[in-house]
XYZ file of C-alpha atoms in Angstrom:
698
model
C -30.360 -34.355 -35.521
C -28.499 -31.206 -36.612
C -27.475 -28.876 -33.833
C -29.445 -25.698 -33.399
C -27.495 -22.641 -34.443
C -26.891 -20.114 -31.721
C -28.670 -16.867 -32.506
C -26.320 -14.407 -34.151
C -25.170 -11.619 -31.900
C -26.496 -8.200 -32.847
C -25.184 -4.698 -32.188
C -25.835 -3.132 -28.798
C -29.056 -1.098 -28.639
C -30.422 1.582 -26.356
C -32.999 -0.923 -25.095
C -30.140 -3.199 -24.023
C -28.459 -0.634 -21.811
C -31.804 0.448 -20.353
C -32.506 -3.191 -19.449
C -29.435 -3.317 -17.210
C -30.273 -3.044 -13.534
C -27.615 -0.797 -12.028
C -26.305 -1.806 -8.620
C -25.045 0.583 -5.957
C -24.814 1.379 -2.238
C -23.848 -2.093 -0.947
C -24.029 -2.548 2.825
C -22.433 -5.681 4.290
C -24.118 -7.196 7.357
C -22.090 -7.282 10.611
C -21.640 -11.059 10.285
C -20.357 -10.676 6.720
C -22.868 -13.129 5.245
C -25.360 -10.774 3.560
C -25.302 -7.637 1.449
C -28.168 -5.167 1.169
C -27.862 -3.058 -1.962
C -29.800 -0.808 -4.323
C -30.871 -1.939 -7.798
C -32.007 0.803 -10.189
C -34.130 0.155 -13.272
C -34.546 2.756 -16.023
C -37.826 2.807 -17.962
C -37.740 5.017 -21.099
C -41.442 4.514 -21.856
C -42.555 5.694 -18.430
C -39.549 8.058 -18.284
C -38.844 6.972 -14.716
C -36.079 5.383 -12.682
C -37.104 2.901 -9.955
C -34.801 2.199 -6.997
C -35.346 -0.885 -4.849
C -33.358 -2.618 -2.104
C -32.345 -6.256 -2.441
C -30.590 -8.757 -0.239
C -27.710 -10.901 -1.475
C -26.718 -14.019 0.443
C -22.955 -14.250 -0.082
C -22.835 -18.000 0.624
C -25.703 -19.147 -1.617
C -25.454 -16.185 -4.040
C -29.227 -15.892 -3.996
C -30.867 -12.472 -4.244
C -34.294 -11.493 -2.961
C -36.262 -8.252 -2.898
C -36.575 -6.415 0.400
C -38.691 -3.475 -0.803
C -41.001 -4.744 -3.575
C -43.723 -2.222 -2.785
C -44.364 1.203 -4.287
C -41.955 4.108 -4.080
C -38.181 4.410 -4.258
C -35.941 2.866 -1.627
C -32.237 3.614 -1.126
C -29.353 3.898 1.366
C -29.546 0.587 3.278
C -27.686 0.542 6.614
C -27.413 -2.373 9.058
C -27.840 -1.940 12.792
C -24.735 -2.978 14.788
C -26.394 -6.262 15.849
C -27.574 -7.026 12.297
C -31.199 -7.286 13.413
C -32.539 -4.177 11.682
C -32.008 -2.531 8.314
C -32.456 1.223 8.104
C -33.224 2.657 4.679
C -34.638 5.734 2.970
C -38.052 5.448 1.303
C -40.768 7.681 -0.143
C -43.378 4.902 -0.015
C -45.736 7.320 1.760
C -46.364 10.195 -0.644
C -47.613 12.537 2.057
C -44.454 12.039 4.142
C -41.868 12.236 1.361
C -38.482 10.560 1.692
C -38.044 9.380 5.294
C -35.999 6.944 7.339
C -37.550 3.507 7.775
C -36.571 0.496 9.889
C -37.028 -3.086 8.688
C -36.704 -5.993 11.172
C -34.603 -8.637 9.433
C -36.162 -11.568 11.302
C -39.581 -10.804 9.817
C -42.225 -8.120 10.039
C -43.130 -4.862 8.359
C -40.963 -1.776 8.107
C -41.872 1.223 10.246
C -41.265 4.886 9.554
C -38.889 6.504 12.038
C -38.619 10.135 10.910
C -40.913 12.864 9.666
C -40.428 16.384 8.383
C -39.540 18.039 5.098
C -36.134 17.996 3.444
C -35.751 14.292 2.808
C -33.244 11.913 4.388
C -29.811 10.819 3.228
C -27.097 8.301 4.184
C -28.201 6.903 7.580
C -25.352 5.915 9.929
C -26.075 3.932 13.118
C -24.407 4.758 16.413
C -22.321 1.873 17.855
C -24.935 1.212 20.572
C -27.747 0.986 18.003
C -29.821 3.622 19.817
C -29.324 6.560 17.434
C -28.984 7.140 13.709
C -27.278 10.115 12.097
C -28.590 11.249 8.722
C -28.531 14.268 6.397
C -31.425 16.548 5.442
C -31.978 19.778 3.464
C -33.514 22.568 5.506
C -34.489 26.167 4.815
C -32.067 28.713 6.288
C -32.872 32.353 5.570
C -33.098 35.592 7.588
C -36.779 36.072 6.698
C -37.810 32.476 7.356
C -39.111 31.507 10.796
C -39.108 27.723 11.181
C -41.436 27.985 14.199
C -44.146 29.554 12.038
C -43.904 26.756 9.476
C -46.989 24.775 10.500
C -46.937 21.717 8.234
C -43.576 20.175 9.081
C -43.923 17.506 6.385
C -44.358 20.073 3.619
C -41.600 22.097 2.012
C -41.919 25.795 2.950
C -43.340 28.028 0.244
C -40.802 30.081 -1.643
C -42.455 33.343 -0.623
C -42.060 32.433 3.048
C -38.398 31.506 2.658
C -37.489 34.632 0.689
C -39.810 36.975 2.583
C -41.710 38.042 -0.556
C -44.488 40.606 -0.173
C -46.823 38.522 -2.350
C -47.127 34.825 -1.511
C -48.159 34.024 -5.100
C -44.871 35.297 -6.507
C -42.319 32.867 -7.973
C -39.419 35.292 -7.490
C -36.089 34.479 -5.910
C -34.000 37.096 -4.120
C -30.341 36.241 -3.573
C -27.797 38.202 -1.554
C -24.697 36.022 -1.773
C -22.975 33.150 -3.527
C -23.555 30.148 -3.862
C -27.236 30.231 -4.802
C -27.457 27.480 -7.404
C -25.437 24.315 -7.916
C -25.014 21.809 -10.743
C -28.616 21.590 -11.981
C -30.784 23.212 -9.295
C -31.423 26.491 -7.530
C -30.683 26.086 -3.851
C -33.688 28.190 -2.735
C -31.965 29.046 0.549
C -31.657 25.368 1.496
C -28.696 23.965 3.421
C -27.546 20.410 4.057
C -27.561 19.611 7.774
C -26.651 16.529 9.780
C -29.360 15.299 12.147
C -29.560 12.507 14.685
C -32.688 10.578 15.616
C -33.419 8.543 18.720
C -34.446 5.092 17.477
C -36.800 4.458 20.400
C -38.667 7.784 20.448
C -38.209 9.168 16.923
C -37.054 12.501 18.346
C -34.569 14.326 16.113
C -31.991 17.075 16.580
C -30.190 19.299 14.048
C -26.482 18.897 14.823
C -25.153 21.469 12.323
C -27.614 24.371 12.538
C -27.131 27.706 10.840
C -26.049 28.967 7.434
C -23.673 26.121 6.654
C -23.690 22.955 4.561
C -22.863 19.672 6.233
C -22.390 17.446 4.303
C -20.649 19.937 1.979
C -22.177 20.891 -1.363
C -19.191 19.618 -3.337
C -15.961 17.588 -3.130
C -17.438 15.304 -0.489
C -17.666 11.520 -0.372
C -20.434 8.939 -0.354
C -20.937 9.633 3.358
C -19.383 12.491 5.303
C -20.219 11.765 8.940
C -19.410 8.940 11.352
C -19.755 7.961 15.026
C -16.814 7.398 17.335
C -16.634 3.866 18.830
C -17.929 5.062 22.209
C -20.812 6.962 20.589
C -19.828 10.186 22.365
C -18.530 11.997 19.276
C -19.781 12.487 15.732
C -17.377 13.510 12.975
C -18.860 15.711 10.234
C -17.573 17.626 7.219
C -18.325 21.245 6.423
C -16.736 24.272 4.770
C -16.448 27.074 7.349
C -15.482 29.776 4.836
C -17.869 32.656 4.229
C -17.946 32.299 0.430
C -17.904 28.576 -0.358
C -18.161 29.310 -4.092
C -14.509 30.394 -3.938
C -13.212 27.812 -1.471
C -12.410 24.105 -1.288
C -11.888 24.267 2.478
C -14.004 21.247 3.423
C -12.915 20.410 6.959
C -13.449 17.672 9.534
C -15.231 18.745 12.723
C -15.959 16.733 15.856
C -19.285 17.187 17.686
C -19.552 15.983 21.323
C -22.778 14.000 21.705
C -25.152 13.286 24.567
C -27.905 10.994 23.383
C -29.106 12.230 20.016
C -28.187 15.851 20.730
C -24.975 17.842 20.577
C -23.401 18.274 24.009
C -21.237 21.255 23.119
C -19.605 23.232 20.308
C -17.863 21.404 17.465
C -14.082 21.534 17.018
C -12.074 21.412 13.780
C -9.350 18.764 13.431
C -8.327 19.369 9.796
C -4.726 20.473 9.401
C -5.049 22.498 6.172
C -7.442 24.684 4.180
C -7.521 22.145 1.336
C -10.422 19.731 0.923
C -10.934 16.930 3.466
C -13.770 14.385 3.526
C -14.862 10.788 4.251
C -14.227 10.594 8.038
C -14.205 7.082 9.498
C -13.351 6.047 13.035
C -11.073 3.085 13.690
C -11.894 0.733 16.577
C -9.376 2.456 18.866
C -10.887 5.912 18.279
C -8.384 7.250 15.713
C -10.042 9.157 12.883
C -9.157 8.221 9.303
C -10.091 10.564 6.461
C -9.214 11.669 2.924
C -7.352 14.934 2.493
C -5.796 17.168 -0.125
C -2.899 19.607 0.352
C -3.488 22.525 -2.049
C -6.271 24.972 -1.095
C -8.486 25.936 -4.016
C -7.471 22.960 -6.184
C -10.263 20.405 -6.464
C -8.152 17.843 -8.331
C -5.183 17.804 -5.978
C -3.803 14.402 -5.021
C -5.886 12.828 -2.257
C -3.979 11.357 0.669
C -5.123 9.258 3.594
C -4.789 11.014 6.944
C -5.145 9.652 10.466
C -5.927 11.958 13.380
C -5.173 10.691 16.875
C -7.472 12.451 19.391
C -5.272 11.311 22.269
C -2.320 13.403 21.146
C -4.088 15.750 18.748
C -1.663 14.936 15.920
C -2.366 13.966 12.307
C -0.245 11.582 10.241
C -0.301 11.772 6.437
C -0.005 8.671 4.247
C 0.516 7.938 0.516
C 2.946 10.801 -0.063
C 5.258 8.428 -1.962
C 2.451 6.750 -3.929
C 1.779 8.753 -7.097
C -1.900 7.881 -7.086
C -4.953 9.612 -5.609
C -7.185 7.721 -3.155
C -10.887 7.841 -4.115
C -12.426 6.010 -1.147
C -11.353 3.628 1.596
C -12.521 1.012 4.084
C -10.958 0.224 7.447
C -10.567 -3.556 7.559
C -9.795 -6.058 10.335
C -8.777 -9.629 9.574
C -9.554 -12.706 11.691
C -6.630 -11.854 14.004
C -7.840 -8.286 14.480
C -5.005 -6.810 12.416
C -5.958 -3.422 10.984
C -5.420 -2.292 7.406
C -6.934 0.318 5.126
C -8.271 -0.790 1.760
C -8.580 2.000 -0.778
C -9.395 2.592 -4.428
C -7.418 4.771 -6.826
C -7.588 5.383 -10.551
C -4.673 3.698 -12.272
C -3.915 3.775 -16.010
C -7.498 3.625 -17.252
C -8.804 1.372 -14.489
C -9.652 1.605 -10.803
C -7.354 -0.407 -8.591
C -7.561 -1.786 -5.035
C -4.658 -1.055 -2.670
C -3.930 -1.963 0.941
C -2.243 0.424 3.394
C -0.655 -0.840 6.607
C -1.037 2.164 8.961
C 1.655 0.867 11.317
C 4.427 0.746 8.719
C 3.011 2.988 5.995
C 3.597 0.219 3.453
C 1.255 0.068 0.442
C 0.510 -3.044 -1.629
C -1.357 -3.116 -4.922
C -4.008 -5.840 -4.742
C -5.476 -5.732 -8.281
C -4.044 -4.958 -11.701
C -5.670 -3.868 -14.973
C -9.215 -4.458 -13.716
C -11.905 -1.888 -12.949
C -13.198 -2.125 -9.385
C -16.003 0.369 -8.851
C -16.969 -0.073 -5.190
C -15.265 -1.785 -2.284
C -16.524 -3.107 1.064
C -14.449 -5.000 3.606
C -15.823 -8.350 4.763
C -15.610 -8.547 8.575
C -12.896 -10.719 10.168
C -11.371 -11.789 6.831
C -8.877 -10.432 4.316
C -11.523 -10.657 1.581
C -13.705 -7.886 0.247
C -16.810 -7.229 -1.790
C -16.236 -5.262 -4.998
C -18.125 -4.338 -8.127
C -16.347 -5.135 -11.374
C -17.081 -4.012 -14.911
C -15.552 -3.301 -18.313
C -16.619 -1.683 -21.579
C -18.392 -4.937 -22.480
C -19.808 -5.911 -19.066
C -21.938 -3.787 -16.710
C -21.171 -3.882 -12.998
C -21.704 -7.014 -10.911
C -20.738 -7.974 -7.373
C -17.654 -10.135 -6.799
C -15.840 -11.506 -3.777
C -12.181 -10.575 -4.072
C -9.439 -12.632 -2.463
C -6.448 -10.317 -2.612
C -3.528 -12.714 -2.382
C -0.221 -11.114 -1.490
C -0.450 -8.261 -3.982
C 2.508 -6.541 -5.643
C 4.531 -3.401 -5.128
C 2.560 -0.528 -6.723
C 3.200 -0.233 -10.448
C 2.959 3.465 -11.289
C 4.831 3.826 -14.569
C 3.033 5.291 -17.581
C 3.376 2.059 -19.536
C 1.747 -1.351 -19.929
C 2.166 -3.566 -16.866
C 5.085 -5.986 -17.405
C 4.360 -9.657 -18.056
C 6.366 -10.537 -14.954
C 3.563 -9.261 -12.727
C 0.921 -11.876 -11.873
C -2.483 -11.500 -13.506
C -4.668 -9.093 -11.512
C -1.770 -8.793 -9.023
C -2.481 -12.355 -7.858
C -6.054 -11.648 -6.760
C -8.827 -14.199 -7.140
C -12.434 -13.243 -7.779
C -15.782 -15.001 -7.423
C -18.819 -13.614 -9.224
C -21.902 -13.240 -7.027
C -24.452 -11.623 -9.362
C -25.290 -11.523 -13.063
C -26.847 -8.133 -13.750
C -24.682 -7.822 -16.841
C -26.651 -10.599 -18.530
C -29.011 -7.938 -19.912
C -26.474 -7.183 -22.653
C -25.207 -10.714 -23.220
C -26.920 -11.016 -26.621
C -25.291 -7.863 -27.938
C -22.100 -8.110 -29.972
C -19.369 -6.018 -28.385
C -15.604 -6.056 -28.801
C -13.405 -5.440 -25.746
C -11.453 -2.219 -25.513
C -7.853 -2.690 -26.656
C -5.350 -0.321 -25.143
C -2.418 1.454 -26.734
C 0.338 3.862 -25.723
C 1.959 6.554 -27.837
C 4.393 9.469 -27.392
C 2.390 12.612 -26.725
C 3.562 16.197 -26.606
C 7.205 16.333 -25.576
C 7.444 12.552 -25.943
C 5.530 11.809 -22.725
C 3.666 8.464 -22.867
C -0.088 8.853 -23.356
C -2.622 6.053 -22.896
C -5.685 5.284 -24.969
C -8.310 2.672 -25.830
C -9.856 1.558 -29.106
C -13.041 -0.407 -29.760
C -13.705 -2.120 -33.073
C -17.271 -2.331 -34.380
C -19.267 -5.587 -34.267
C -18.591 -8.015 -37.131
C -15.259 -6.330 -37.678
C -13.557 -7.151 -41.000
C -9.880 -6.121 -41.188
C -10.149 -5.844 -44.995
C -12.744 -3.083 -44.754
C -12.253 0.629 -44.126
C -14.116 2.077 -41.141
C -14.890 5.596 -39.967
C -13.632 6.624 -36.526
C -15.248 8.544 -33.674
C -12.894 10.126 -31.171
C -14.403 10.703 -27.709
C -12.835 13.398 -25.493
C -13.455 13.313 -21.750
C -14.482 16.148 -19.461
C -12.980 17.340 -16.212
C -10.401 18.167 -17.426
C -9.016 16.297 -14.406
C -10.766 13.033 -15.200
C -10.139 9.965 -17.348
C -11.691 7.491 -19.731
C -11.617 4.026 -18.240
C -12.364 0.463 -19.192
C -15.834 0.418 -17.657
C -19.477 0.340 -18.758
C -20.513 3.991 -19.035
C -24.256 4.515 -19.415
C -24.279 8.145 -20.598
C -21.290 8.016 -22.991
C -21.239 4.319 -23.801
C -18.500 3.743 -26.368
C -20.115 0.475 -27.481
C -23.238 2.408 -28.521
C -21.124 4.460 -30.926
C -19.330 1.360 -32.229
C -22.675 -0.401 -32.775
C -23.346 1.908 -35.738
C -20.272 0.608 -37.543
C -17.541 2.988 -36.411
C -14.218 2.429 -34.704
C -14.299 4.307 -31.391
C -11.156 5.715 -29.813
C -10.640 7.565 -26.536
C -7.379 8.822 -25.105
C -6.271 10.198 -21.742
C -4.192 13.298 -22.549
C -2.531 15.817 -20.224
C -4.848 16.572 -17.311
C -6.125 13.008 -17.056
C -6.154 11.248 -13.704
C -4.562 7.908 -12.862
C -1.168 8.695 -14.405
C 0.472 10.659 -11.613
C 0.014 14.140 -10.172
C 2.375 15.921 -12.553
C 0.528 14.603 -15.595
C -2.799 15.727 -14.083
C -1.521 19.146 -13.006
C -0.116 20.006 -16.434
C -3.556 20.934 -17.810
C -3.993 23.877 -15.422
C -3.301 27.165 -17.182
C -2.720 25.344 -20.473
C -6.130 24.157 -21.689
C -5.441 24.494 -25.405
C -1.754 23.562 -25.237
C -0.220 20.211 -24.370
C -3.611 18.521 -23.971
C -4.634 19.546 -27.501
C -1.300 18.393 -28.912
C -1.550 15.079 -27.014
C -4.943 14.485 -28.654
C -3.766 15.379 -32.147
C -0.711 13.141 -31.787
C -3.076 10.431 -30.598
C -5.134 10.724 -33.787
C -1.922 10.548 -35.826
C -0.846 7.425 -33.959
C -4.203 5.689 -34.321
C -4.428 6.341 -38.065
C -0.878 5.054 -38.559
C -1.253 1.985 -36.319
C -4.697 0.841 -37.502
C -4.827 0.789 -41.324
C -8.491 -0.248 -41.374
C -9.498 3.285 -40.296
C -10.383 5.713 -43.082
C -8.467 8.925 -42.307
C -10.975 10.926 -44.350
C -13.893 9.863 -42.133
C -12.986 10.920 -38.607
C -15.313 12.698 -36.167
C -14.995 13.914 -32.567
C -17.352 14.379 -29.625
C -16.884 15.680 -26.105
C -18.732 17.051 -23.084
C -17.888 19.735 -20.523
C -14.100 20.177 -20.861
C -14.395 17.717 -23.741
C -16.894 20.182 -25.203
C -14.340 22.963 -24.770
C -11.757 20.823 -26.534
C -13.910 20.042 -29.588
C -14.672 23.780 -29.816
C -10.939 24.478 -29.611
C -10.300 21.817 -32.255
C -12.852 23.488 -34.544
C -10.852 26.683 -34.454
C -7.490 25.018 -35.085
C -7.965 22.147 -37.548
C -10.437 20.899 -40.126
C -9.289 17.268 -40.037
C -12.603 16.134 -38.504
C -15.692 15.619 -40.649
C -18.167 16.238 -37.804
C -18.216 17.327 -34.176
C -20.577 17.057 -31.199
C -20.212 19.578 -28.379
C -22.190 18.675 -25.260
C -22.399 21.374 -22.558
C -18.992 22.720 -23.516
C -17.173 25.986 -22.832
C -17.335 28.470 -25.724
C -16.675 31.938 -24.252
C -14.234 31.498 -21.356
C -14.815 34.914 -19.752
C -18.602 34.537 -19.726
C -18.262 31.050 -18.308
C -16.079 32.334 -15.449
C -18.812 34.635 -14.122
C -21.875 32.467 -14.808
C -20.651 29.135 -13.427
C -21.245 28.380 -9.736
C -18.028 26.831 -8.386
C -15.740 29.830 -8.894
C -12.765 28.139 -7.259
C -12.404 25.998 -10.370
C -11.747 28.818 -12.841
C -9.699 30.730 -10.278
C -7.321 27.800 -9.987
C -7.315 26.689 -13.612
C -6.661 30.174 -15.017
C -4.846 31.899 -12.171
C -7.757 34.066 -11.049
C -10.975 35.416 -12.529
C -10.819 37.578 -15.692
C -10.784 40.898 -13.828
C -7.628 39.700 -12.056
C -5.924 37.710 -14.817
C -7.661 38.065 -18.172
C -4.865 36.830 -20.430
C -5.368 33.044 -20.052
C -9.126 33.384 -20.589
C -8.543 35.147 -23.898
C -5.673 32.854 -24.873
C -7.752 29.697 -24.507
C -11.268 30.809 -25.426
C -12.765 29.021 -28.458
C -14.853 32.077 -29.353
C -11.658 33.867 -30.411
C -11.373 31.476 -33.362
C -14.892 31.641 -34.792
C -13.524 32.742 -38.172
C -11.938 29.284 -38.566
C -15.109 27.296 -37.813
C -15.943 24.970 -40.721
C -16.798 21.574 -39.206
C -20.462 20.447 -39.131
C -21.408 20.536 -35.451
C -24.203 19.335 -33.221
C -24.522 21.518 -30.117
C -26.169 19.849 -27.104
C -27.085 21.759 -23.949
C -29.275 21.360 -20.881
C -31.267 24.361 -19.697
C -30.466 23.541 -16.075
C -26.716 23.217 -16.544
C -25.288 25.693 -14.048
C -21.734 24.356 -14.348
C -21.358 25.249 -18.043
C -24.443 27.456 -18.423
C -26.803 27.600 -21.396
C -25.193 30.794 -22.718
C -22.186 28.710 -23.791
C -24.248 26.427 -26.036
C -26.400 29.243 -27.392
C -23.333 31.317 -28.208
C -21.669 28.424 -30.001
C -24.735 27.568 -32.078
C -25.283 31.218 -33.005
C -21.644 31.548 -34.093
C -21.891 28.419 -36.240
C -25.054 29.677 -37.902
C -23.524 33.102 -38.543
C -20.520 31.426 -40.157
C -22.762 29.286 -42.354
C -21.497 26.042 -40.822
C -23.943 23.105 -40.970
C -25.139 22.877 -37.383
C -27.944 21.645 -35.180
C -29.002 22.551 -31.642
C -30.288 19.850 -29.274
C -31.822 21.489 -26.200
C -33.054 19.703 -23.076
C -35.239 22.032 -20.978
C -35.315 19.644 -18.014
C -31.709 18.435 -17.884
C -28.521 19.806 -16.379
C -24.870 18.990 -17.077
C -25.806 15.347 -17.646
C -28.748 13.839 -19.496
C -30.333 11.617 -16.842
C -33.984 11.034 -17.720
C -34.472 7.787 -19.694
C -36.575 9.358 -22.475
C -34.080 12.168 -22.935
C -31.219 9.694 -22.929
C -32.808 7.831 -25.826
C -33.146 11.061 -27.798
C -29.555 11.992 -26.937
C -28.109 8.760 -28.331
C -30.301 8.974 -31.428
C -29.288 12.557 -32.196
C -25.619 12.383 -31.205
C -24.693 9.104 -32.885
C -26.968 9.908 -35.822
C -25.286 13.276 -36.391
C -21.790 11.810 -36.399
C -22.657 8.909 -38.686
C -24.465 11.242 -41.081
C -21.115 12.803 -41.941
C -18.754 9.826 -41.695
C -20.784 6.722 -42.545
C -19.982 7.018 -46.236
């Protein structure tokens, strides 16, 4: 009998990427045999995202649901003896998001906490008797917490603001920072609490008008217990105006039971940003720290504070990479090391630091490792891995001996072992949701940018690629600007979704990008429309010369945030692109400086606010070049974007209309800087990709 033909692969669709269950928040059991994690499913028809907790058996690789019931369930955390799993759930509507405890030998979960403000990132004390967690509480001069009768209900706005009419929807603000990213703060502050597991009694450990965890520049969890349970490390910014400060600092709180036993003390050694405190077994405190106050993209080092002598040692000064997160690991002999992740030439790489010698080894090479968890009493670790063609899945990583860190801006030499000698074992298959879609892997290239400095980029060919045909090209420009495009499966700006319509997709990492050394990153500051712009234009020149199947008359560009600034800047300086998409981009630099919320960013990037140093704002403001605007442009903006506020998108669209440029305005009244709701995401892809292909398809 003739063999059945395999079904032909088809282009990637929006339904495909929505079918992917996205994994996050892995928590490894104390015995290293199981992993509790969160799986998130996006439903465009219901316009909802469902979060559930699942359990992965590392030995059998079987997965089962732990929270199949109603509600959303996140933040799993194992008790020290492995007998109980704490997690956050809103399964009871009247109680809201609370901390729950699930016995792992059988039985139903029980609710441990109550009260408004939700619960975040539970962390068990070493004795298993207390759990620290975060919560948002109302802190305002006119608000009396004692008079708030229903403790499970959020206080009314009128009560918090002290309004004369309780029916009023007004807000009254007296200081910065009163809104952040996509939400008004409504006089709420993040506080760290502790709860007694036996009694359910709670205590606010960071009371007052302060945010702990900090509002920005923090980590996945910014508090931790000392091994003896007598101290809790937390992170907060003590400065009066946090909107103009990156001074996140590590504080130690003496504990007695679940309550603070005295005032907290600061152990940070600078006014730059510190975060991610973790105690080693001997009581030393390991954390991430920057060196330059006011600079949010400064290189991140690993620091170790010794409470015995009160001194702090700084690591990674000689490694020209920036640590993103770390895990303290102990092998079967009890030897201590620190595993950490850092962006590296378009990927995210695993490194190992030996605190005793300061030596660093690179454990992976040219692979994207999204999350890392040490497996107890081994040299192995749990990681998530992904690429532009494969969504994230869990893997066991055997590191091998590693290699000396390769930090040149160049392709890794063939003499280095594949993946730095690491071995990997796949544990899950969540990426199978897109297996029927035709996707081509990202191919990387290097070219001489401005001043001859090597610049890195990626290119994706469309499905059913034919080298004899001519294809249009879409250039994607990343935000930040201190950020980078990487070889991973991005859900909001998925390059494969653009390629699926029959276009070549290119993305480059110009000046300002991360993962190529501090100097390369720092060179964007004060020079937004300079070297970065020239790097991008030289990148387009290189691509068109190196790939003859691209039609140089059918090239379009799209970018968001700083990428939105850059496409606006491009519009005023060249007409080589047939179409442009600007998503939440900067249009009028001076207006942006006084309407954004994190003022430290503009103060650093432009040497002060406009009333102090106006020249750079005028020099690199796209609105100064409106007269040159000719390129058909789709403007996308979220009403709740407080980072690059709505006035930027409205101003740009108005200018385009005044100039008679073909333009379209896509407005999301319920989105912020990112489009997150499934239904809105579907509209975004339809409009954005449709607009670009309208002008370059033929």
